[in-house]
């Protein structure tokens, strides 16, 4: 009998009606649990609980709410290993990668705990004896919908900030990796979070649509593919909710011949293969300007040390594996050169697992599918040009705009390129330019719909609304046109 992943509503794990969806261990290729495919009725129960918890929660002071998250941060530290193991099991990444993910979750919580220090509510005597004050107020019940690739970190982009700022939340994790959210729910409860403040409703399409439609949910945060981000953004805003929807990516790295060979080759390789390429910040397309043969050669040599099942995890599912291999097959058919081939990789003892080795494809033309579409696997497509401006043009033609990096030792050229690439997060000699807290995370173009970023200070505006109060107690206060 498989473990049953239940919804977490009003402080308890409860089963919902309806069908269940299998949860796989992708390294083993076997089912490890079943998760509820919740319906709009389940959502109604969760929203009701969140709505009644909101009154007490939003009335607590910012400091009181933050104190619960100090304890939650300690719980995350104490449970670092079991949380990481659970990520490996449901997602397929390596233990080191899973641990890095939980550590990032801790960093995000620490940032949220600094909210009392950084939130800038304002007060000013605007006229003699008349005070104007603006304060960040919570929105009410909000929702966060998350993808499979970071079962702990991506939910943690939203949970601590939204809750500390006084909101109650309905989290809808990926049905492919729902266990991380169960663990988060348990630790929040153990940290003293009042029942109903945080709820998890599992499932797929139906529950997401219900979230977009529910009249008592004020804001929807979404992270996932561009196709679904567009659907969620349109549906939520059509229902007059605020929405921030982060989508997919095709991150371009522009590599110049003067780049530090050792650093560039190691970094790019780590960026394209880490988490089996299933990161929205992964290097996916590389544009070499001039003679970059020695960097490419070094990358291929070093890639031999990256071995699936040893220091490279699996991809999420059989479907994902087939999709990735299809992209490589098509690139080969289109005339690109596979200089490192990770297809058809079998790990001894884990023959049913969904493994693929790092794959490097050279002489890709910008018009090929592999150059334009998100592959979401450990695959790097190399394009070549002799002109920096042509490299920039290739990057600019991408419909996405999550991240872009440049590798060079020439500061002026690095600036020239950074200013012209069309992406929200730029790296100079950095393969995965994730901004650390308190800097905010968010892309451009088809990688993000809505205003602002999802983390850091930018998130404050998303999770709150401003209340402006003008006060006069002194009868004799100087009169002006407002009095
Ligand atoms: P996905 O879009 O398939 O799923 C994301 C969420 O949407 C899940 O909770 C899923 O249940 C739900 N969903 C799926 N199909 C739906 C439908 N038809 N209608 C309504 N809801 C639906 O994404 P994924 O495969 O879980 O994650 C990988 C994608 O996420 C990649 O494209 C990756 O680039 C992107 N991603 C982006 C960022 C970012 O910051 N921009 C971060 C992480 C992942």
Coordinates of C-alpha atoms and ligand atoms in Angstrom, one line a residue:
X1 CA 0.0 0.0 0.0
X2 CA 1.5 3.3 -1.1
X3 CA 1.9 6.3 1.2
X4 CA -1.1 8.7 0.8
X5 CA -0.3 12.4 0.5
X6 CA -3.1 14.3 2.0
X7 CA -4.2 17.9 2.0
X8 CA -3.2 20.0 5.0
X9 CA -6.1 22.1 6.0
X10 CA -6.7 24.0 9.3
X11 CA -3.7 22.4 10.9
X12 CA -4.5 18.8 10.0
X13 CA -3.8 16.4 7.2
X14 CA -7.1 15.4 5.7
X15 CA -8.0 13.1 2.8
X16 CA -10.0 14.6 -0.1
X17 CA -12.4 12.8 -2.4
X18 CA -11.6 12.2 -6.0
X19 CA -8.9 10.3 -7.8
X20 CA -5.3 10.0 -6.7
X21 CA -2.2 10.6 -8.8
X22 CA 0.9 8.4 -8.4
X23 CA 4.1 10.0 -7.1
X24 CA 7.3 8.5 -8.5
X25 CA 10.8 8.1 -7.3
X26 CA 12.5 9.0 -10.6
X27 CA 15.9 7.5 -9.8
X28 CA 14.3 4.1 -9.2
X29 CA 11.4 4.5 -11.7
X30 CA 8.9 3.3 -9.1
X31 CA 5.8 4.6 -7.5
X32 CA 6.4 5.7 -3.9
X33 CA 3.1 7.5 -2.9
X34 CA -0.2 8.7 -4.1
X35 CA -1.5 12.2 -3.9
X36 CA -5.0 13.6 -3.8
X37 CA -6.3 15.2 -7.0
X38 CA -8.4 17.7 -5.1
X39 CA -11.5 19.3 -6.4
X40 CA -13.0 22.8 -6.1
X41 CA -14.9 21.6 -3.0
X42 CA -11.6 20.8 -1.2
X43 CA -10.4 24.3 -2.1
X44 CA -13.5 25.8 -0.6
X45 CA -12.8 24.0 2.7
X46 CA -9.2 25.3 2.7
X47 CA -10.1 28.9 1.9
X48 CA -12.8 28.9 4.6
X49 CA -10.1 27.8 7.2
X50 CA -7.7 30.4 5.9
X51 CA -10.3 33.1 6.0
X52 CA -11.2 32.5 9.6
X53 CA -7.5 32.2 10.6
X54 CA -6.8 35.5 8.9
X55 CA -8.5 37.6 11.5
X56 CA -6.3 36.5 14.3
X57 CA -3.1 36.2 12.2
X58 CA -3.3 39.6 10.6
X59 CA -4.0 41.2 14.0
X60 CA -0.7 39.9 15.5
X61 CA 2.2 42.3 15.3
X62 CA 4.8 41.9 12.6
X63 CA 7.2 40.9 15.4
X64 CA 4.9 38.2 16.8
X65 CA 4.5 36.7 13.4
X66 CA 8.2 36.8 12.7
X67 CA 9.0 35.0 16.0
X68 CA 7.3 31.9 14.7
X69 CA 9.5 32.0 11.7
X70 CA 12.7 32.2 13.9
X71 CA 11.6 28.8 15.2
X72 CA 10.7 27.6 11.8
X73 CA 14.2 28.5 10.6
X74 CA 15.7 26.4 13.5
X75 CA 13.4 23.5 12.5
X76 CA 14.7 23.6 9.0
X77 CA 18.3 23.5 10.2
X78 CA 17.5 20.6 12.6
X79 CA 15.8 18.7 9.8
X80 CA 18.3 19.5 7.0
X81 CA 19.2 15.9 6.3
X82 CA 15.7 14.3 6.3
X83 CA 14.3 17.2 4.2
X84 CA 17.2 16.7 1.7
X85 CA 16.7 13.0 1.6
X86 CA 13.0 13.4 0.9
X87 CA 13.8 15.8 -2.0
X88 CA 16.1 13.2 -3.5
X89 CA 13.4 10.6 -3.3
X90 CA 10.6 12.5 -5.0
X91 CA 12.7 14.7 -7.4
X92 CA 15.7 12.6 -8.3
X93 CA 18.4 15.2 -7.6
X94 CA 21.6 14.3 -5.8
X95 CA 21.9 14.7 -2.0
X96 CA 24.3 17.6 -2.3
X97 CA 21.8 19.5 -4.6
X98 CA 18.9 18.7 -2.3
X99 CA 20.9 20.0 0.6
X100 CA 21.8 23.2 -1.2
X101 CA 18.0 23.6 -1.9
X102 CA 17.1 23.4 1.8
X103 CA 19.9 25.8 2.7
X104 CA 18.5 28.3 0.2
X105 CA 15.1 27.7 1.9
X106 CA 16.8 28.7 5.2
X107 CA 18.3 31.8 3.6
X108 CA 14.8 32.8 2.3
X109 CA 13.4 32.3 5.8
X110 CA 16.1 34.4 7.3
X111 CA 15.4 37.2 4.9
X112 CA 11.7 37.1 5.8
X113 CA 12.7 37.3 9.5
X114 CA 14.3 40.6 8.7
X115 CA 11.0 42.1 7.6
X116 CA 10.5 44.1 10.8
X117 CA 13.9 45.8 10.1
X118 CA 13.4 46.5 6.4
X119 CA 9.7 47.2 5.9
X120 CA 9.5 51.0 5.4
X121 CA 6.1 52.2 6.7
X122 CA 6.2 55.9 6.7
X123 CA 5.0 58.7 8.9
X124 CA 5.3 62.4 8.4
X125 CA 3.8 65.7 9.7
X126 CA 2.4 66.9 6.5
X127 CA 0.9 70.0 7.9
X128 CA 1.3 71.5 11.4
X129 CA -0.5 69.0 13.7
X130 CA -1.6 66.8 10.8
X131 CA 0.1 63.4 10.3
X132 CA 0.1 61.2 7.3
X133 CA 1.1 57.6 7.7
X134 CA 1.3 54.8 5.1
X135 CA 1.5 51.2 6.2
X136 CA 1.8 47.9 4.3
X137 CA -1.3 45.8 5.0
X138 CA -1.8 42.1 4.1
X139 CA -4.1 41.1 1.3
X140 CA -6.1 38.3 3.0
X141 CA -6.0 34.8 1.6
X142 CA -3.4 34.3 -1.0
X143 CA -2.2 31.4 -3.1
X144 CA 1.1 30.0 -4.3
X145 CA 1.3 27.4 -7.1
X146 CA 4.7 25.7 -7.6
X147 CA 6.6 23.4 -10.0
X148 CA 8.4 20.1 -9.5
X149 CA 12.0 21.1 -9.8
X150 CA 12.5 22.6 -6.3
X151 CA 10.0 21.0 -3.9
X152 CA 11.2 23.0 -0.9
X153 CA 13.0 26.1 -2.3
X154 CA 10.3 27.4 -4.7
X155 CA 7.5 27.2 -2.1
X156 CA 9.9 29.0 0.3
X157 CA 10.2 31.9 -2.2
X158 CA 6.6 32.7 -1.2
X159 CA 5.6 31.2 2.2
X160 CA 7.8 33.1 4.8
X161 CA 7.4 36.5 3.1
X162 CA 3.6 36.2 2.5
X163 CA 2.9 34.8 6.0
X164 CA 5.1 37.2 8.0
X165 CA 3.4 40.1 6.1
X166 CA 0.1 38.9 7.6
X167 CA -1.5 36.8 4.8
X168 CA -2.9 33.3 5.0
X169 CA -1.9 30.9 2.3
X170 CA -3.2 28.1 0.1
X171 CA -0.1 26.3 -1.4
X172 CA -0.7 24.1 -4.4
X173 CA 2.6 22.2 -5.0
X174 CA 3.5 20.2 -8.1
X175 CA 1.6 16.9 -8.1
X176 CA 4.9 15.3 -9.2
X177 CA 6.7 16.4 -6.0
X178 CA 4.1 17.0 -3.2
X179 CA 6.1 15.6 -0.3
X180 CA 8.3 18.7 0.3
X181 CA 5.2 20.7 1.1
X182 CA 3.9 18.1 3.5
X183 CA 7.3 18.5 5.4
X184 CA 7.0 22.3 5.3
X185 CA 3.5 22.1 6.7
X186 CA 4.6 19.8 9.6
X187 CA 7.5 22.0 10.5
X188 CA 5.4 25.2 10.4
X189 CA 2.9 23.5 12.8
X190 CA 5.7 22.4 15.1
X191 CA 7.0 26.0 15.0
X192 CA 3.7 27.3 16.5
X193 CA 2.0 28.6 13.4
X194 CA -1.7 28.9 14.2
X195 CA -4.0 26.4 12.4
X196 CA -5.4 27.6 9.1
X197 CA -2.7 30.2 8.4
X198 CA -1.0 27.8 6.0
X199 CA -2.8 25.2 4.0
X200 CA -1.8 22.8 1.3
X201 CA -4.2 21.6 -1.4
X202 CA -2.9 19.0 -3.8
X203 CA -3.8 18.2 -7.3
X204 CA -3.4 19.4 -10.9
X205 CA -5.3 21.4 -13.5
X206 CA -8.7 21.5 -11.7
X207 CA -7.4 22.8 -8.4
X208 CA -5.3 25.4 -10.2
X209 CA -8.3 26.7 -12.1
X210 CA -10.3 26.8 -8.9
X211 CA -7.6 28.9 -7.3
X212 CA -7.7 31.3 -10.1
X213 CA -11.5 31.5 -9.9
X214 CA -12.1 31.6 -6.1
X215 CA -13.5 35.0 -5.1
X216 CA -11.9 34.9 -1.6
X217 CA -8.3 34.5 -2.9
X218 CA -6.8 37.9 -3.4
X219 CA -3.5 37.1 -5.0
X220 CA -1.9 34.2 -7.0
X221 CA 1.8 33.5 -7.3
X222 CA 2.7 31.0 -9.9
X223 CA 6.0 29.4 -10.9
X224 CA 6.2 26.9 -13.7
X225 CA 6.3 26.6 -17.5
X226 CA 5.5 29.6 -19.7
X227 CA 2.5 27.8 -21.2
X228 CA 0.8 27.4 -17.8
X229 CA 2.1 30.7 -16.5
X230 CA 0.2 32.5 -19.3
X231 CA -3.0 30.5 -18.5
X232 CA -2.8 31.2 -14.8
X233 CA -1.9 34.9 -15.2
X234 CA -4.8 35.5 -17.7
X235 CA -7.4 33.6 -15.6
X236 CA -6.4 35.2 -12.3
X237 CA -6.2 38.7 -13.5
X238 CA -9.4 38.2 -15.5
X239 CA -11.0 37.5 -12.1
X240 CA -9.5 40.8 -10.8
X241 CA -6.8 39.2 -8.7
X242 CA -3.2 40.3 -8.6
X243 CA -0.9 37.7 -10.1
X244 CA 2.8 37.2 -10.5
X245 CA 3.5 34.2 -12.8
X246 CA 7.1 33.1 -13.4
X247 CA 7.5 31.0 -16.6
X248 CA 10.2 28.9 -18.3
X249 CA 13.6 29.9 -19.6
X250 CA 16.2 29.5 -22.3
X251 CA 19.3 31.1 -20.7
X252 CA 22.0 32.2 -23.1
X253 CA 25.7 32.4 -22.1
X254 CA 27.9 34.5 -24.3
X255 CA 31.5 33.2 -24.2
X256 CA 34.5 35.3 -25.5
X257 CA 37.8 33.7 -26.3
X258 CA 39.6 35.6 -23.5
X259 CA 37.5 34.0 -20.9
X260 CA 39.3 32.1 -18.1
X261 CA 39.4 28.6 -19.6
X262 CA 39.3 26.7 -16.3
X263 CA 36.6 28.8 -14.7
X264 CA 34.4 29.2 -17.8
X265 CA 34.4 25.5 -18.7
X266 CA 33.7 24.3 -15.1
X267 CA 31.0 26.9 -14.5
X268 CA 29.2 26.4 -17.7
X269 CA 29.3 22.6 -17.3
X270 CA 27.9 22.9 -13.7
X271 CA 25.2 25.3 -14.9
X272 CA 24.0 23.1 -17.8
X273 CA 24.1 19.8 -15.9
X274 CA 23.4 20.7 -12.2
X275 CA 20.0 19.3 -11.1
X276 CA 20.1 17.5 -14.4
X277 CA 19.5 20.7 -16.2
X278 CA 16.1 21.1 -14.5
X279 CA 16.7 24.6 -13.2
X280 CA 15.1 27.7 -14.7
X281 CA 18.6 29.3 -14.3
X282 CA 20.4 26.5 -16.2
X283 CA 22.7 27.3 -19.1
X284 CA 20.9 26.1 -22.0
X285 CA 22.3 27.9 -25.0
X286 CA 25.9 29.1 -25.4
X287 CA 27.0 31.6 -28.0
X288 CA 30.7 31.4 -28.6
X289 CA 32.2 34.5 -30.2
X290 CA 35.4 33.7 -32.2
X291 CA 37.7 30.8 -31.3
X292 CA 36.3 29.2 -28.2
X293 CA 37.4 25.7 -29.2
X294 CA 39.7 25.2 -26.2
X295 CA 36.9 26.0 -23.8
X296 CA 34.5 23.6 -25.5
X297 CA 37.2 20.9 -25.5
X298 CA 37.9 21.3 -21.8
X299 CA 34.1 21.2 -21.1
X300 CA 33.8 17.9 -22.9
X301 CA 36.8 16.5 -21.1
X302 CA 35.5 17.6 -17.7
X303 CA 32.0 16.3 -18.5
X304 CA 33.3 12.8 -18.4
X305 CA 33.6 13.2 -14.6
X306 CA 29.8 13.8 -14.4
X307 CA 28.3 10.4 -14.1
X308 CA 24.5 9.8 -13.8
X309 CA 23.6 7.9 -10.7
X310 CA 26.9 9.0 -9.1
X311 CA 27.1 12.8 -9.1
X312 CA 24.2 13.5 -11.5
X313 CA 20.6 12.8 -10.6
X314 CA 17.8 11.7 -12.8
X315 CA 15.2 13.8 -14.6
X316 CA 11.7 13.9 -13.2
X317 CA 9.8 11.3 -15.3
X318 CA 9.8 9.0 -18.2
X319 CA 8.0 11.6 -20.3
X320 CA 10.6 14.2 -19.5
X321 CA 13.4 11.8 -20.5
X322 CA 11.7 11.0 -23.8
X323 CA 11.1 14.7 -24.5
X324 CA 14.8 15.6 -23.8
X325 CA 16.1 12.8 -26.0
X326 CA 13.7 13.8 -28.7
X327 CA 15.2 17.3 -28.7
X328 CA 18.7 15.8 -29.1
X329 CA 17.6 13.5 -31.9
X330 CA 16.0 16.4 -33.8
X331 CA 19.1 18.6 -33.4
X332 CA 21.2 15.8 -34.8
X333 CA 18.8 15.3 -37.8
X334 CA 18.9 19.1 -38.4
X335 CA 22.6 18.9 -38.8
X336 CA 24.0 19.9 -35.4
X337 CA 27.0 18.0 -34.1
X338 CA 26.6 16.0 -30.9
X339 CA 30.0 16.2 -29.3
X340 CA 29.0 14.7 -26.0
X341 CA 26.1 12.3 -26.0
X342 CA 24.2 11.4 -22.8
X343 CA 21.4 9.5 -24.4
X344 CA 20.4 5.9 -23.5
X345 CA 22.2 6.0 -20.2
X346 CA 21.5 3.1 -17.8
X347 CA 22.6 3.2 -14.2
X348 CA 23.6 -0.2 -12.8
X349 CA 21.1 -1.2 -10.2
X350 CA 18.7 1.6 -11.2
X351 CA 17.9 0.4 -14.7
X352 CA 14.3 1.8 -14.4
X353 CA 15.5 5.3 -13.5
X354 CA 15.2 8.3 -15.8
X355 CA 18.8 9.1 -16.3
X356 CA 20.5 11.0 -19.0
X357 CA 24.2 12.1 -19.1
X358 CA 25.3 15.7 -19.9
X359 CA 24.9 16.3 -23.6
X360 CA 26.7 19.0 -25.6
X361 CA 25.6 19.9 -29.1
X362 CA 27.9 22.1 -31.2
X363 CA 27.3 24.0 -34.5
X364 CA 23.6 24.6 -33.6
X365 CA 22.0 27.2 -35.8
X366 CA 19.8 29.8 -34.1
X367 CA 16.8 28.7 -36.1
X368 CA 16.9 25.1 -34.8
X369 CA 14.3 24.0 -32.3
X370 CA 17.1 23.1 -29.8
X371 CA 18.3 26.7 -29.9
X372 CA 14.8 28.2 -29.3
X373 CA 12.8 26.0 -27.0
X374 CA 13.3 25.1 -23.3
X375 CA 14.6 21.6 -23.1
X376 CA 14.8 21.3 -19.3
X377 CA 17.5 18.6 -19.3
X378 CA 21.3 18.5 -19.1
X379 CA 21.7 19.7 -22.6
X380 CA 23.8 22.6 -24.0
X381 CA 23.3 23.9 -27.5
X382 CA 26.4 25.8 -28.8
X383 CA 26.0 28.5 -31.5
X384 CA 29.0 30.2 -33.0
X385 CA 29.6 33.7 -34.4
X386 CA 32.5 36.1 -34.9
X387 CA 30.7 39.2 -33.8
X388 CA 29.8 40.3 -30.2
X389 CA 26.8 42.2 -31.6
X390 CA 25.6 39.1 -33.5
X391 CA 25.8 37.1 -30.2
X392 CA 23.7 39.8 -28.5
X393 CA 21.2 39.6 -31.4
X394 CA 20.9 35.8 -31.0
X395 CA 20.2 36.3 -27.2
X396 CA 17.7 39.1 -27.9
X397 CA 15.7 36.9 -30.3
X398 CA 14.9 34.5 -27.5
X399 CA 11.3 34.8 -26.4
X400 CA 12.4 34.1 -22.8
X401 CA 14.5 36.3 -20.6
X402 CA 15.2 34.7 -17.2
X403 CA 19.0 34.8 -17.1
X404 CA 22.0 35.5 -19.3
X405 CA 25.7 35.4 -18.6
X406 CA 28.9 36.6 -20.2
X407 CA 32.3 35.0 -19.8
X408 CA 35.3 37.3 -20.5
X409 CA 38.1 39.0 -18.7
X410 CA 37.4 42.4 -20.4
X411 CA 35.3 44.5 -18.0
X412 CA 34.2 46.9 -20.7
X413 CA 32.9 44.1 -23.0
X414 CA 31.2 42.5 -20.0
X415 CA 29.4 45.8 -19.4
X416 CA 28.6 46.3 -23.1
X417 CA 27.0 42.8 -23.3
X418 CA 25.3 42.9 -19.8
X419 CA 23.6 46.2 -20.8
X420 CA 22.2 44.8 -24.1
X421 CA 21.1 41.3 -23.3
X422 CA 17.3 41.0 -22.6
X423 CA 17.1 39.1 -19.3
X424 CA 16.2 39.9 -15.7
X425 CA 19.2 38.2 -14.1
X426 CA 22.7 38.7 -15.5
X427 CA 25.9 36.9 -14.7
X428 CA 29.4 38.0 -15.4
X429 CA 31.6 35.0 -15.1
X430 CA 28.8 33.3 -13.2
X431 CA 26.9 30.3 -14.7
X432 CA 23.9 30.4 -12.4
X433 CA 23.3 34.1 -11.6
X434 CA 20.7 33.6 -8.9
X435 CA 20.5 36.9 -6.9
X436 CA 21.2 36.1 -3.2
X437 CA 18.9 37.6 -0.6
X438 CA 18.0 40.5 -0.2
X439 CA 18.2 40.9 -4.0
X440 CA 15.1 39.8 -5.8
X441 CA 14.5 36.9 -8.2
X442 CA 12.6 37.4 -11.4
X443 CA 13.1 37.3 -15.2
X444 CA 11.8 39.3 -18.1
X445 CA 9.8 38.7 -21.3
X446 CA 8.1 35.2 -21.4
X447 CA 9.8 34.2 -18.2
X448 CA 7.7 36.4 -16.0
X449 CA 4.1 37.9 -16.2
X450 CA 3.1 40.6 -13.8
X451 CA 4.9 43.4 -12.0
X452 CA 7.9 43.0 -9.6
X453 CA 9.9 40.0 -8.5
X454 CA 9.0 37.0 -6.4
X455 CA 11.6 37.3 -3.6
X456 CA 13.5 40.0 -1.7
X457 CA 12.2 43.5 -1.1
X458 CA 10.2 43.3 -4.3
X459 CA 8.0 40.7 -2.8
X460 CA 6.7 43.1 -0.1
X461 CA 4.8 45.1 -2.7
X462 CA 3.2 41.9 -4.1
X463 CA 2.0 40.5 -0.7
X464 CA 0.8 43.8 0.7
X465 CA -1.4 46.9 -0.1
X466 CA -0.7 50.4 1.2
X467 CA -3.1 52.0 3.7
X468 CA -2.7 55.8 4.0
X469 CA -4.0 57.4 7.1
X470 CA -4.2 61.1 7.7
X471 CA -4.7 62.1 11.4
X472 CA -5.4 65.3 13.3
X473 CA -6.1 65.3 17.1
X474 CA -5.4 69.0 17.8
X475 CA -8.4 71.2 17.2
X476 CA -6.1 74.2 16.7
X477 CA -4.0 72.5 14.1
X478 CA -3.3 74.7 11.2
X479 CA -6.1 74.4 8.7
X480 CA -5.4 73.7 5.1
X481 CA -7.6 72.6 2.2
X482 CA -8.0 69.1 3.6
X483 CA -9.3 70.1 7.1
Ligands
LIG1 P1 4.3 23.2 -15.0 O1 4.0 24.4 -15.7 O2 4.0 21.9 -15.8 O3 3.6 23.0 -13.6 C1 3.6 24.1 -12.7 C2 2.3 24.0 -11.8 O4 1.2 24.2 -12.7 C3 2.2 22.7 -11.1 O5 1.7 23.0 -9.8 C4 1.1 22.0 -12.0 O6 0.3 21.2 -11.2 C5 0.3 23.1 -12.6 N1 -0.3 22.8 -13.9 C6 0.3 21.9 -14.8 N2 -0.5 21.9 -15.9 C7 -1.6 22.7 -15.7 C8 -2.7 23.1 -16.4 N3 -2.9 22.6 -17.6 N4 -3.6 24.0 -15.9 C9 -3.4 24.5 -14.6 N5 -2.3 24.2 -13.9 C10 -1.4 23.3 -14.4 O7 5.8 23.2 -14.7 P2 6.8 22.0 -14.1 O8 7.0 21.1 -15.2 O9 6.3 21.6 -12.8 O10 8.1 22.8 -13.8 C11 9.1 23.1 -14.8 C12 8.9 24.5 -15.4 O11 8.9 25.5 -14.4 C13 10.0 24.9 -16.4 O12 9.4 25.5 -17.5 C14 10.9 25.8 -15.6 O13 11.6 26.7 -16.3 C15 9.8 26.5 -14.8 N6 10.4 27.2 -13.6 C16 10.5 28.5 -13.7 C17 11.1 29.2 -12.6 C18 11.3 30.7 -12.7 O14 11.7 31.2 -11.7 N7 11.0 31.3 -13.8 C19 11.5 28.5 -11.4 C20 11.3 27.1 -11.4 C21 10.7 26.4 -12.5

